[in-house]
Coordinates of C-alpha atoms and ligand atoms in Angstrom, one line a residue:
M1031 CA -0.4 -9.6 -13.3
C1032 CA 3.2 -8.6 -12.7
G1033 CA 4.6 -5.3 -13.9
I1034 CA 7.9 -5.1 -15.8
V1035 CA 9.9 -2.1 -16.7
G1036 CA 13.2 -1.4 -18.5
Y1037 CA 15.4 1.5 -19.3
V1038 CA 18.5 2.3 -21.2
G1039 CA 19.8 5.8 -21.7
T1040 CA 22.0 8.7 -20.8
D1041 CA 19.7 11.2 -19.1
Q1042 CA 19.6 9.6 -15.8
G1043 CA 20.6 6.5 -13.8
A1044 CA 18.5 3.4 -14.4
T1045 CA 17.8 2.7 -10.7
D1046 CA 15.7 5.9 -10.3
V1047 CA 13.7 5.3 -13.5
L1048 CA 13.1 1.6 -12.6
L1049 CA 11.9 2.3 -9.1
E1050 CA 9.7 5.2 -10.2
G1051 CA 8.3 3.0 -13.0
L1052 CA 7.6 0.1 -10.6
S1053 CA 5.8 2.4 -8.2
Q1054 CA 3.4 3.2 -11.1
L1055 CA 3.0 -0.5 -11.9
E1056 CA 2.4 -1.8 -8.4
Y1057 CA -1.3 -2.1 -9.2
R1058 CA -0.3 -5.1 -11.4
G1059 CA 1.1 -7.1 -8.4
Y1060 CA 2.8 -6.3 -5.1
D1061 CA 4.0 -9.5 -3.6
S1062 CA 7.7 -8.7 -4.2
A1063 CA 9.8 -6.4 -6.3
G1064 CA 13.3 -6.4 -7.9
V1065 CA 15.7 -4.7 -10.2
A1066 CA 18.7 -5.8 -12.3
L1067 CA 21.3 -3.3 -13.4
A1068 CA 23.9 -3.8 -16.2
D1069 CA 26.7 -1.8 -14.6
P1070 CA 28.7 -3.4 -16.4
S1071 CA 28.4 -6.7 -14.4
I1072 CA 24.8 -7.7 -13.5
E1073 CA 23.7 -6.4 -10.1
V1074 CA 20.4 -7.9 -8.8
H1075 CA 18.4 -6.5 -5.8
K1076 CA 15.1 -8.1 -5.0
K1077 CA 12.9 -8.5 -2.0
A1078 CA 9.6 -10.0 -0.9
G1079 CA 6.9 -7.5 0.0
E1080 CA 5.8 -4.2 -1.5
L1081 CA 8.2 -2.0 -3.4
S1082 CA 9.0 -0.1 -0.3
S1083 CA 10.8 -3.2 1.1
L1084 CA 13.1 -3.3 -1.9
E1085 CA 13.7 0.5 -1.7
S1086 CA 14.8 0.2 2.0
A1087 CA 17.0 -2.8 1.2
L1088 CA 18.9 -1.0 -1.7
P1089 CA 22.4 0.1 -0.8
E1090 CA 22.8 3.9 -1.1
S1091 CA 25.8 3.4 -3.4
Q1092 CA 23.5 1.7 -5.9
L1093 CA 21.6 4.8 -6.7
G1094 CA 24.1 6.0 -9.2
D1095 CA 24.1 6.4 -12.9
E1096 CA 23.8 2.9 -14.3
P1097 CA 23.1 3.0 -18.0
A1098 CA 20.6 0.1 -18.3
G1099 CA 18.4 -2.0 -16.2
I1100 CA 15.1 -3.9 -15.8
G1101 CA 12.6 -4.2 -12.9
H1102 CA 9.7 -6.2 -11.8
T1103 CA 6.8 -6.1 -9.4
R1104 CA 5.3 -9.6 -8.8
W1105 CA 1.9 -11.2 -8.5
S1106 CA 2.8 -14.8 -7.6
T1107 CA 1.7 -17.7 -9.7
H1108 CA 4.6 -20.3 -9.4
G1109 CA 5.9 -20.2 -5.8
A1110 CA 5.1 -18.1 -2.8
P1111 CA 6.2 -14.5 -2.4
S1112 CA 9.8 -14.7 -1.2
D1113 CA 13.1 -13.1 -1.9
A1114 CA 14.2 -16.2 -3.9
N1115 CA 11.0 -16.2 -6.1
A1116 CA 11.1 -12.5 -6.7
H1117 CA 12.4 -11.4 -10.2
P1118 CA 14.8 -10.8 -11.8
H1119 CA 16.3 -14.3 -12.2
T1120 CA 19.7 -15.0 -13.5
D1121 CA 21.7 -17.9 -15.1
E1122 CA 24.2 -19.6 -12.9
L1123 CA 27.1 -17.4 -14.0
E1124 CA 25.0 -14.2 -13.6
R1125 CA 25.7 -13.2 -17.2
V1126 CA 22.0 -12.4 -17.8
A1127 CA 19.0 -11.3 -15.7
V1128 CA 15.4 -11.7 -16.7
V1129 CA 12.0 -10.4 -15.7
H1130 CA 8.8 -11.9 -16.9
N1131 CA 5.0 -11.3 -16.8
G1132 CA 2.8 -14.3 -17.8
I1133 CA 2.9 -18.0 -17.6
I1134 CA 5.5 -20.4 -19.3
G1135 CA 3.2 -23.3 -20.3
N1136 CA 6.1 -25.8 -20.9
Y1137 CA 8.2 -24.7 -17.9
Q1138 CA 8.2 -28.1 -16.2
E1139 CA 9.5 -29.8 -19.3
L1140 CA 12.2 -27.1 -19.7
R1141 CA 13.1 -27.3 -16.1
D1142 CA 13.5 -31.1 -16.2
E1143 CA 15.7 -30.8 -19.3
L1144 CA 17.9 -28.1 -17.7
T1145 CA 18.1 -30.0 -14.4
T1146 CA 19.2 -33.1 -16.2
A1147 CA 21.9 -30.9 -17.8
G1148 CA 23.2 -30.1 -14.3
I1149 CA 21.6 -26.7 -13.8
E1150 CA 20.5 -25.9 -10.2
F1151 CA 17.5 -23.7 -9.7
D1152 CA 17.2 -21.1 -7.0
S1153 CA 13.5 -20.5 -7.2
E1154 CA 10.2 -22.2 -7.7
T1155 CA 9.2 -19.9 -10.5
D1156 CA 8.5 -20.8 -14.1
T1157 CA 10.5 -17.7 -15.1
E1158 CA 13.8 -19.1 -14.0
V1159 CA 14.0 -21.5 -16.9
I1160 CA 14.5 -18.5 -19.2
P1161 CA 17.9 -17.2 -17.9
H1162 CA 19.2 -20.7 -17.7
L1163 CA 18.1 -21.4 -21.3
I1164 CA 19.8 -18.2 -22.4
G1165 CA 22.9 -19.2 -20.5
S1166 CA 23.0 -22.6 -22.3
F1167 CA 22.8 -20.9 -25.7
L1168 CA 25.6 -18.5 -24.6
E1169 CA 27.7 -21.6 -23.8
Q1170 CA 27.2 -22.7 -27.4
G1171 CA 28.9 -19.5 -28.5
Q1172 CA 25.8 -17.5 -29.5
T1173 CA 25.7 -13.7 -29.1
N1174 CA 23.5 -12.1 -26.5
A1175 CA 20.9 -11.3 -29.1
E1176 CA 21.0 -14.8 -30.6
A1177 CA 20.8 -16.5 -27.2
F1178 CA 17.8 -14.4 -26.2
R1179 CA 16.0 -15.2 -29.3
S1180 CA 16.9 -18.9 -29.2
A1181 CA 15.6 -19.1 -25.6
I1182 CA 12.3 -17.4 -26.4
D1183 CA 11.9 -19.8 -29.3
R1184 CA 11.8 -22.7 -26.8
V1185 CA 9.3 -21.0 -24.6
E1186 CA 5.5 -21.7 -24.9
G1187 CA 2.8 -19.7 -23.2
S1188 CA 2.0 -16.1 -22.5
Y1189 CA 4.8 -13.7 -21.8
A1190 CA 6.3 -10.3 -21.7
I1191 CA 10.0 -10.8 -21.1
A1192 CA 12.9 -8.3 -20.6
A1193 CA 16.6 -9.1 -20.1
V1194 CA 19.9 -7.4 -19.6
F1195 CA 23.4 -8.9 -20.1
E1196 CA 26.6 -8.2 -18.4
G1197 CA 28.8 -5.6 -20.2
D1198 CA 26.0 -4.8 -22.7
E1199 CA 24.1 -1.5 -22.6
T1200 CA 21.0 -3.1 -24.1
V1201 CA 17.6 -4.1 -22.9
Y1202 CA 16.2 -7.1 -24.8
A1203 CA 12.5 -7.8 -24.8
A1204 CA 9.9 -10.2 -26.3
R1205 CA 6.1 -10.3 -26.2
N1206 CA 3.4 -13.0 -26.6
E1207 CA -0.1 -12.4 -25.2
S1208 CA 1.1 -10.2 -22.4
P1209 CA 1.4 -6.4 -22.8
L1210 CA 4.6 -4.6 -23.6
V1211 CA 5.0 -1.0 -24.7
L1212 CA 8.1 0.9 -25.6
G1213 CA 8.6 4.6 -24.7
L1214 CA 10.8 6.9 -26.8
G1215 CA 12.5 9.6 -24.8
E1216 CA 14.9 12.3 -25.8
N1217 CA 18.0 10.6 -24.4
G1218 CA 16.7 7.2 -23.3
Y1219 CA 14.4 4.4 -24.1
Y1220 CA 11.9 2.7 -21.9
L1221 CA 9.8 -0.4 -21.9
A1222 CA 7.0 -1.4 -19.5
S1223 CA 3.9 -3.4 -19.1
D1224 CA 1.9 -0.2 -19.1
V1225 CA 2.4 3.4 -20.1
P1226 CA 2.2 5.0 -16.5
A1227 CA 5.6 3.5 -15.8
F1228 CA 7.3 6.1 -18.0
I1229 CA 4.7 8.7 -18.9
E1230 CA 6.6 11.2 -16.7
Y1231 CA 9.5 11.0 -19.3
T1232 CA 7.8 10.5 -22.6
D1233 CA 4.4 10.3 -24.3
R1234 CA 5.7 8.7 -27.5
V1235 CA 5.2 5.0 -27.6
I1236 CA 5.3 1.8 -29.7
Y1237 CA 3.1 -1.1 -28.7
L1238 CA 4.8 -4.4 -29.4
D1239 CA 2.7 -7.1 -31.1
D1240 CA 2.6 -10.8 -30.3
G1241 CA 5.7 -12.5 -31.6
E1242 CA 7.8 -9.3 -31.7
F1243 CA 11.2 -8.7 -30.2
A1244 CA 12.7 -5.4 -29.2
R1245 CA 16.3 -4.3 -28.7
L1246 CA 16.8 -1.0 -26.8
T1247 CA 20.3 0.7 -26.9
P1248 CA 21.2 4.2 -25.8
D1249 CA 20.8 5.5 -29.4
R1250 CA 18.0 3.4 -30.9
V1251 CA 15.2 0.9 -30.7
V1252 CA 14.9 -1.9 -33.1
V1253 CA 11.8 -4.1 -33.3
T1254 CA 11.9 -7.4 -35.2
D1255 CA 9.3 -10.1 -35.9
D1256 CA 9.6 -13.8 -35.1
T1257 CA 11.7 -14.4 -38.2
G1258 CA 14.1 -11.6 -37.3
D1259 CA 13.0 -9.1 -40.0
V1260 CA 12.9 -5.5 -38.9
V1261 CA 9.3 -4.3 -38.3
D1262 CA 8.1 -1.0 -39.5
T1263 CA 6.6 0.3 -36.3
T1264 CA 4.0 3.0 -35.6
I1265 CA 4.8 5.6 -33.0
E1266 CA 1.7 6.7 -31.1
T1267 CA 1.3 9.7 -28.8
I1268 CA -0.4 9.1 -25.5
A1269 CA -3.0 11.7 -24.6
W1270 CA -2.6 11.9 -20.8
D1271 CA -0.1 13.8 -18.8
S1272 CA 1.8 12.5 -15.7
E1273 CA -0.5 14.5 -13.4
E1274 CA -3.4 12.1 -14.2
T1275 CA -1.4 9.3 -12.6
G1276 CA -0.9 11.0 -9.2
K1277 CA -3.2 11.1 -6.2
S1278 CA -4.0 14.8 -6.4
G1279 CA -4.3 15.2 -2.6
Y1280 CA -6.7 12.2 -2.1
D1281 CA -5.6 9.6 0.5
H1282 CA -6.2 6.8 -2.0
Y1283 CA -6.3 6.5 -5.8
M1284 CA -9.7 4.8 -5.3
L1285 CA -11.2 7.8 -3.8
K1286 CA -9.7 10.1 -6.4
E1287 CA -11.0 7.9 -9.2
I1288 CA -14.5 7.8 -7.6
H1289 CA -14.4 11.6 -7.7
E1290 CA -13.1 11.6 -11.3
Q1291 CA -16.3 9.9 -12.5
P1292 CA -18.1 13.1 -13.7
T1293 CA -15.1 14.0 -15.8
A1294 CA -14.6 10.4 -17.1
L1295 CA -18.3 10.2 -18.1
R1296 CA -18.1 13.6 -19.9
Q1297 CA -15.0 12.3 -21.8
C1298 CA -16.9 9.1 -22.7
L1299 CA -19.9 11.0 -24.1
R1300 CA -17.9 13.7 -25.9
G1301 CA -19.0 13.9 -29.6
R1302 CA -21.1 10.8 -29.4
L1303 CA -24.6 12.2 -28.7
E1304 CA -26.9 13.5 -31.4
E1305 CA -29.3 15.9 -29.8
L1306 CA -31.6 16.5 -32.7
S1307 CA -32.1 12.9 -33.9
G1308 CA -32.0 11.4 -30.4
G1309 CA -29.4 9.0 -31.7
V1310 CA -25.7 8.3 -31.0
S1311 CA -22.7 8.3 -33.2
L1312 CA -19.9 5.9 -32.5
E1313 CA -16.8 5.9 -34.7
N1314 CA -16.7 2.8 -37.0
I1315 CA -19.4 0.9 -35.1
D1316 CA -22.2 1.6 -37.6
E1317 CA -20.1 -0.1 -40.4
M1318 CA -19.7 -3.3 -38.4
D1319 CA -21.0 -6.5 -39.9
W1320 CA -23.1 -8.4 -37.5
N1321 CA -26.3 -10.3 -36.7
P1322 CA -28.0 -11.0 -33.4
P1323 CA -27.7 -12.4 -30.9
I1324 CA -24.9 -10.4 -29.3
R1325 CA -22.6 -12.2 -26.9
L1326 CA -20.7 -10.1 -24.3
V1327 CA -17.7 -11.7 -22.6
A1328 CA -16.1 -10.2 -19.5
C1329 CA -14.8 -10.9 -15.9
G1330 CA -15.5 -9.4 -12.5
T1331 CA -16.6 -5.8 -12.5
S1332 CA -16.6 -5.7 -16.3
Y1333 CA -18.9 -8.7 -16.3
H1334 CA -21.4 -6.6 -14.2
A1335 CA -21.2 -3.9 -16.9
A1336 CA -21.7 -6.5 -19.6
A1337 CA -24.8 -8.0 -17.7
F1338 CA -26.2 -4.4 -17.4
A1339 CA -25.7 -3.9 -21.2
A1340 CA -27.2 -7.3 -22.1
R1341 CA -30.4 -6.4 -20.4
L1342 CA -30.5 -3.1 -22.2
F1343 CA -29.9 -4.7 -25.6
R1344 CA -32.8 -7.0 -24.9
D1345 CA -35.0 -4.1 -23.7
W1346 CA -34.3 -2.4 -27.0
G1347 CA -35.2 -5.5 -29.0
V1348 CA -31.8 -7.1 -29.7
P1349 CA -31.2 -10.6 -28.2
A1350 CA -28.0 -10.4 -26.1
Q1351 CA -26.4 -12.4 -23.4
A1352 CA -23.5 -11.7 -21.0
F1353 CA -21.0 -14.5 -20.3
L1354 CA -18.3 -14.9 -17.7
A1355 CA -15.3 -15.0 -20.1
S1356 CA -13.7 -17.9 -18.1
E1357 CA -16.9 -20.0 -18.8
F1358 CA -17.2 -19.1 -22.4
T1359 CA -16.1 -21.5 -25.1
A1360 CA -16.9 -21.3 -28.8
T1361 CA -17.8 -25.0 -28.8
E1362 CA -20.6 -24.7 -26.3
I1363 CA -21.8 -21.3 -27.6
P1364 CA -21.9 -21.9 -31.4
L1365 CA -20.5 -18.9 -33.2
S1366 CA -20.8 -18.2 -36.8
A1367 CA -19.3 -15.8 -39.2
D1368 CA -21.9 -13.2 -38.6
S1369 CA -22.0 -13.5 -34.8
L1370 CA -20.9 -10.5 -32.8
V1371 CA -18.8 -11.0 -29.7
V1372 CA -18.1 -8.0 -27.5
G1373 CA -15.2 -8.2 -25.0
V1374 CA -15.7 -5.8 -22.1
T1375 CA -12.4 -5.3 -20.4
Q1376 CA -11.0 -2.0 -18.9
S1377 CA -7.4 -3.2 -19.1
G1378 CA -7.8 -4.9 -22.5
E1379 CA -5.4 -7.6 -21.2
T1380 CA -7.5 -10.0 -19.1
A1381 CA -6.4 -13.5 -20.1
D1382 CA -9.9 -15.1 -19.8
T1383 CA -11.5 -12.4 -21.9
M1384 CA -8.6 -12.4 -24.5
R1385 CA -9.0 -16.2 -24.9
A1386 CA -12.7 -15.9 -25.5
L1387 CA -12.1 -13.1 -28.1
R1388 CA -9.4 -15.1 -29.8
E1389 CA -11.8 -18.1 -30.0
A1390 CA -14.4 -15.8 -31.5
N1391 CA -11.9 -14.5 -34.0
R1392 CA -11.0 -18.1 -35.0
A1393 CA -14.7 -18.8 -35.5
G1394 CA -14.8 -15.9 -38.0
S1395 CA -17.2 -13.9 -35.8
T1396 CA -17.0 -10.1 -35.6
T1397 CA -15.3 -9.0 -32.4
L1398 CA -15.6 -5.7 -30.7
A1399 CA -13.4 -4.5 -27.7
V1400 CA -14.9 -2.1 -25.2
T1401 CA -11.8 -1.0 -23.4
N1402 CA -10.0 1.8 -21.7
V1403 CA -6.5 1.2 -22.9
V1404 CA -5.5 2.4 -26.3
G1405 CA -3.3 -0.2 -28.0
S1406 CA -4.1 -2.9 -25.5
S1407 CA -4.3 -6.6 -26.6
A1408 CA -8.1 -6.5 -26.8
A1409 CA -8.0 -3.3 -28.9
R1410 CA -5.5 -4.9 -31.3
T1411 CA -7.1 -8.3 -31.4
C1412 CA -10.7 -7.3 -32.1
D1413 CA -12.1 -6.1 -35.4
E1414 CA -13.4 -2.9 -33.9
V1415 CA -12.8 -0.9 -30.7
L1416 CA -15.0 1.3 -28.6
Y1417 CA -12.9 3.2 -26.1
I1418 CA -14.5 4.1 -22.8
R1419 CA -12.1 7.0 -22.3
A1420 CA -12.0 6.9 -18.5
G1421 CA -8.4 7.9 -18.2
P1422 CA -5.8 6.0 -16.2
E1423 CA -7.2 4.0 -13.3
I1424 CA -4.5 3.0 -10.8
G1425 CA -6.6 1.7 -7.8
V1426 CA -7.0 -2.1 -8.1
A1427 CA -10.7 -1.9 -7.5
A1428 CA -12.4 -0.7 -10.7
T1429 CA -14.6 2.4 -10.1
K1430 CA -14.5 5.0 -12.8
T1431 CA -13.9 2.4 -15.5
F1432 CA -17.1 0.6 -14.4
A1433 CA -19.2 3.8 -14.7
S1434 CA -17.6 4.6 -18.1
Q1435 CA -18.2 1.0 -19.3
Q1436 CA -21.9 1.4 -18.3
V1437 CA -22.2 4.6 -20.3
A1438 CA -20.2 3.4 -23.3
L1439 CA -22.3 0.2 -23.4
M1440 CA -25.5 2.3 -23.2
L1441 CA -24.3 4.1 -26.3
L1442 CA -23.4 0.9 -28.0
A1443 CA -26.9 -0.6 -27.2
A1444 CA -28.6 2.5 -28.5
E1445 CA -26.5 2.4 -31.7
L1446 CA -26.8 -1.3 -32.5
S1447 CA -30.6 -1.4 -31.6
N1448 CA -31.2 1.8 -33.5
H1449 CA -32.9 3.1 -30.4
R1450 CA -33.6 6.8 -30.9
S1451 CA -34.9 8.8 -28.0
R1452 CA -34.3 12.5 -27.2
E1453 CA -35.1 11.7 -23.6
L1454 CA -32.3 9.2 -23.4
I1455 CA -29.9 11.6 -24.9
R1456 CA -30.9 14.4 -22.5
E1457 CA -30.6 11.9 -19.6
L1458 CA -27.1 10.8 -20.7
R1459 CA -26.1 14.4 -21.0
T1460 CA -27.0 15.0 -17.4
V1461 CA -25.4 11.8 -16.0
P1462 CA -22.1 13.5 -15.1
D1463 CA -23.9 16.2 -13.1
Q1464 CA -26.1 13.5 -11.4
V1465 CA -22.9 11.7 -10.3
Q1466 CA -21.4 15.0 -9.1
A1467 CA -24.6 15.6 -7.0
V1468 CA -24.2 12.1 -5.4
L1469 CA -20.5 12.8 -4.7
D1470 CA -21.3 16.2 -3.2
N1471 CA -24.2 15.0 -0.9
S1472 CA -23.5 11.4 -0.1
R1473 CA -24.1 10.1 3.4
A1474 CA -22.1 7.0 2.7
K1475 CA -19.4 7.8 5.2
E1476 CA -21.7 8.0 8.2
I1477 CA -23.4 4.7 7.1
A1478 CA -20.0 3.1 6.8
T1479 CA -19.1 4.2 10.3
E1480 CA -22.3 2.8 11.7
Y1481 CA -22.0 -0.6 10.0
R1482 CA -18.2 -1.0 9.8
N1483 CA -18.4 -4.0 12.2
A1484 CA -21.2 -5.9 10.4
D1485 CA -20.9 -9.6 10.0
A1486 CA -21.7 -9.4 6.3
Y1487 CA -23.2 -7.0 3.8
F1488 CA -26.0 -7.9 1.3
F1489 CA -27.0 -6.0 -1.8
I1490 CA -30.3 -6.5 -3.7
G1491 CA -31.7 -5.0 -6.9
R1492 CA -33.9 -6.0 -9.8
K1493 CA -33.5 -5.8 -13.5
H1494 CA -31.0 -3.0 -14.3
H1495 CA -30.2 -2.8 -10.7
R1496 CA -29.2 -6.5 -10.3
P1497 CA -25.7 -5.9 -11.8
V1498 CA -25.4 -2.9 -9.4
A1499 CA -26.1 -5.2 -6.5
L1500 CA -23.5 -7.7 -7.7
E1501 CA -21.0 -4.9 -8.2
G1502 CA -21.8 -3.4 -4.8
A1503 CA -20.9 -6.7 -3.2
L1504 CA -17.8 -7.3 -5.2
K1505 CA -16.4 -3.9 -4.3
M1506 CA -17.2 -4.4 -0.6
K1507 CA -15.5 -7.8 -0.4
E1508 CA -12.4 -6.9 -2.4
I1509 CA -11.4 -3.9 -0.4
T1510 CA -12.9 -4.6 3.1
Y1511 CA -12.2 -8.4 3.1
K1512 CA -15.7 -8.8 4.7
H1513 CA -18.3 -11.2 3.5
A1514 CA -20.6 -9.5 1.0
E1515 CA -23.1 -10.9 -1.5
G1516 CA -25.3 -9.4 -4.2
F1517 CA -28.6 -10.9 -5.3
A1518 CA -31.5 -10.4 -7.6
A1519 CA -33.9 -9.0 -5.1
G1520 CA -36.5 -11.7 -5.9
E1521 CA -34.0 -14.4 -5.0
L1522 CA -33.5 -13.3 -1.4
K1523 CA -36.5 -15.3 -0.2
H1524 CA -35.3 -18.4 -2.0
G1525 CA -32.5 -19.1 0.4
P1526 CA -30.3 -16.2 1.3
L1527 CA -32.9 -14.8 3.7
A1528 CA -31.7 -17.5 6.1
L1529 CA -28.5 -15.4 6.5
V1530 CA -30.0 -12.0 7.4
S1531 CA -29.7 -10.8 11.0
E1532 CA -29.3 -7.5 12.9
K1533 CA -25.6 -7.8 12.0
T1534 CA -26.1 -8.0 8.2
P1535 CA -27.1 -4.7 6.7
V1536 CA -29.0 -5.0 3.4
F1537 CA -28.5 -2.4 0.7
A1538 CA -31.6 -2.2 -1.5
V1539 CA -31.5 -0.3 -4.8
V1540 CA -35.0 1.0 -5.5
T1541 CA -35.8 3.8 -8.0
G1542 CA -39.1 5.0 -9.5
D1543 CA -42.4 3.7 -8.2
G1544 CA -43.5 1.2 -10.8
P1545 CA -44.1 -2.5 -10.4
I1546 CA -40.4 -3.3 -10.2
A1547 CA -39.9 -0.9 -7.4
E1548 CA -43.0 -2.3 -5.7
K1549 CA -41.6 -5.8 -5.8
T1550 CA -38.3 -4.8 -4.4
I1551 CA -40.0 -2.8 -1.6
G1552 CA -41.8 -6.1 -0.8
N1553 CA -38.4 -7.7 -0.4
V1554 CA -37.2 -4.8 1.8
K1555 CA -40.2 -5.4 4.1
E1556 CA -39.3 -9.1 4.4
V1557 CA -35.9 -8.1 5.5
E1558 CA -37.1 -5.4 7.9
A1559 CA -39.5 -7.8 9.5
R1560 CA -36.4 -9.8 10.6
D1561 CA -34.8 -6.8 12.4
T1562 CA -32.2 -6.5 9.7
P1563 CA -31.0 -3.0 9.0
V1564 CA -31.9 -1.8 5.5
I1565 CA -30.2 1.0 3.6
A1566 CA -32.3 2.1 0.6
V1567 CA -30.4 3.5 -2.3
T1568 CA -33.3 5.5 -3.9
D1569 CA -34.4 8.5 -5.8
G1570 CA -37.2 9.0 -3.2
V1571 CA -40.0 8.5 -5.8
S1572 CA -41.4 5.5 -4.0
D1573 CA -42.0 5.2 -0.2
V1574 CA -39.2 2.7 0.3
G1575 CA -37.6 5.2 2.8
R1576 CA -40.5 4.4 5.2
Y1577 CA -39.2 0.8 5.6
A1578 CA -35.5 1.6 5.6
D1579 CA -33.2 2.6 8.4
H1580 CA -31.2 4.9 6.2
V1581 CA -31.5 6.4 2.7
L1582 CA -28.7 7.0 0.3
E1583 CA -30.2 9.4 -2.3
V1584 CA -29.7 9.4 -6.0
P1585 CA -31.2 11.9 -8.5
P1586 CA -34.5 10.9 -10.1
S1587 CA -34.0 9.4 -13.5
T1588 CA -35.2 6.4 -15.5
G1589 CA -34.1 3.0 -14.2
I1590 CA -31.2 3.1 -16.6
T1591 CA -29.0 5.9 -15.4
S1592 CA -29.8 5.3 -11.8
A1593 CA -27.7 2.1 -12.3
I1594 CA -24.8 4.5 -12.5
T1595 CA -25.6 6.8 -9.7
A1596 CA -26.7 4.1 -7.3
N1597 CA -23.4 2.3 -7.9
V1598 CA -21.5 5.5 -7.0
Q1599 CA -23.2 5.5 -3.6
L1600 CA -22.2 1.8 -3.1
Q1601 CA -18.6 2.5 -4.1
L1602 CA -18.4 5.2 -1.4
V1603 CA -19.8 2.9 1.2
S1604 CA -17.2 0.2 0.5
Y1605 CA -14.5 2.8 0.4
W1606 CA -15.4 4.3 3.8
V1607 CA -15.9 0.9 5.4
A1608 CA -12.4 -0.2 4.1
N1609 CA -11.0 3.1 5.3
E1610 CA -12.5 2.7 8.8
L1611 CA -11.0 -0.8 8.9
G1612 CA -7.6 0.4 7.9
R1613 CA -7.4 -1.8 4.8
S1614 CA -4.9 -1.5 2.0
I1615 CA -7.5 0.1 -0.3
D1616 CA -5.5 0.7 -3.5
K1617 CA -3.7 -2.7 -3.3
P1618 CA -6.1 -5.2 -1.7
R1619 CA -4.4 -8.4 -0.6
H1620 CA -4.0 -11.2 -3.2
L1621 CA -5.4 -9.1 -6.0
A1622 CA -3.9 -7.3 -9.1
K1623 CA -5.5 -5.0 -11.5
S1624 CA -4.6 -6.7 -14.8
V1625 CA -5.2 -10.5 -14.6
T1626 CA -3.1 -11.9 -17.4
V1627 CA -3.4 -15.6 -16.4
E1628 CA -6.4 -17.9 -16.9
Ligands
LIG2347 C1 -12.8 -5.5 -9.5 C2 -12.0 -5.6 -10.7 C3 -12.0 -6.9 -11.5 C4 -11.9 -6.6 -13.0 C5 -11.6 -8.0 -13.7 C6 -11.6 -7.8 -15.2 O1 -12.7 -4.2 -9.0 O2 -11.4 -4.6 -11.2 O3 -13.0 -7.7 -11.1 O4 -13.1 -6.1 -13.4 O5 -10.4 -8.5 -13.3 O6 -10.7 -6.8 -15.6 P1 -10.7 -6.1 -17.0 O7 -11.9 -5.2 -17.0 O8 -9.4 -5.4 -17.1 O9 -10.9 -7.2 -18.0

């Protein structure tokens, strides 16, 4: 939700760094964009629309060698996307410019107070109270650093904030519950909501913690805590290179990331499988203190991975339940000191999931983050972390992170339930190749062409395949903007069957030939009898192909890993339908990748 970036240094002009950084952060929001340059007076340029609108509106002369600046790409919360609501915002005398990611909880109270004091607001945003507050402290004779801190002290809520002042080659920043990371270059310092914004320049980073402030000048970075004491920071090295954040010849990040899944899964599995014992080995997890039942909390796609995992835990004898994080409260779901709460979140920043994890921490439970982002809020808030190691994912629709979550959670379920099986280990070892086989042979594109004008798309699956059906539908709706729904296959006849027609293809996930497959084949027949097109996603072991109009093949496996390969087929169908319809695949309307508001 909103991306912020800042730069101060001597190796290059701030404008180029900020624009390049914003282009890497657009996945966080793309309603409007803006930059403020301290050169030495404050120059603000901002525009509604994607970053390209701002770039075209920038005067040529601006692209010079400004020493410091901040930038923002917005996902609207307070006020519609417009030039006026775009960040940065300034005080009335344009002495300070501010960008913000998050929500100011007490903004109405602050706005009323400032309005009473005679301040006129230019926007509807909550953010604008911050520069005006800073301005009022400057009026009282405070220095820039003091006024920034005094203003932040008045603000409640979640925020990552950056500011520049006229005549001051410094970027000021503060963080509370919204991500902020500093980059340490040779001749310049960077700050951003996420590392891809500056990975091209440096891989040495410092993650700010809640309550911390940072001051970036051309020759140093100083981090202080909420009392003003200097913090002894840890410099970490990021293990990716800037190549990983490019499109590598694919038309869209989403397609590239779908194709990166074999590599992502190999990374996820590396060093974690024990061939001989049939067990798994996960760093620190075996030392964790916990008792069943396990509660998994997550949102959206990550919730589907959590639901898949909860079933697996139960299959392997450990009571477990997946909760939508936004519905989870520690008062309704009593937590005790030995409960285990697992937050599944690729970004590690999702506000709903973070709230649930913080509540679990307050209840004294053990918390575990299953995340992709090293140093993310979830990683730092939880007692333990299991990294899914998917590498950077830029497309807003989660693809490779979902597959990596599925695999990481399978490993977790095996570890915590003490499930030992050489067959499982062998199968996990082959998952990357199975996914590669799907990518190499998929007929998803021709199916997408045939059904691109459907009225709606339905997805059905049972047991481990139910989360796959839900995820297939979510992916379809978010990138094609078409109606799509996923159901437990058995539920179809309890209502949704009224919706099926020859214009509503049904994708049915059926693998193996046991009783579960038989029942889903029964549901397929019910659909087929109503002249509704059926696309079976199947390993061909059962005879479901006889009742389907088309087949999307997955390699034979147990019901468990087919939940990964079947999902890849469905990702491809959604991608190609969206492509046929000319949708904004990597940046679907109204969405953002990291949802840092509840
Ligand atoms: C859909 C998608 C979202 C996220 C959800 C949670 O493609 O990406 O549904 O899964 O916003 O995000 P994380 O995993 O970052 O907590």
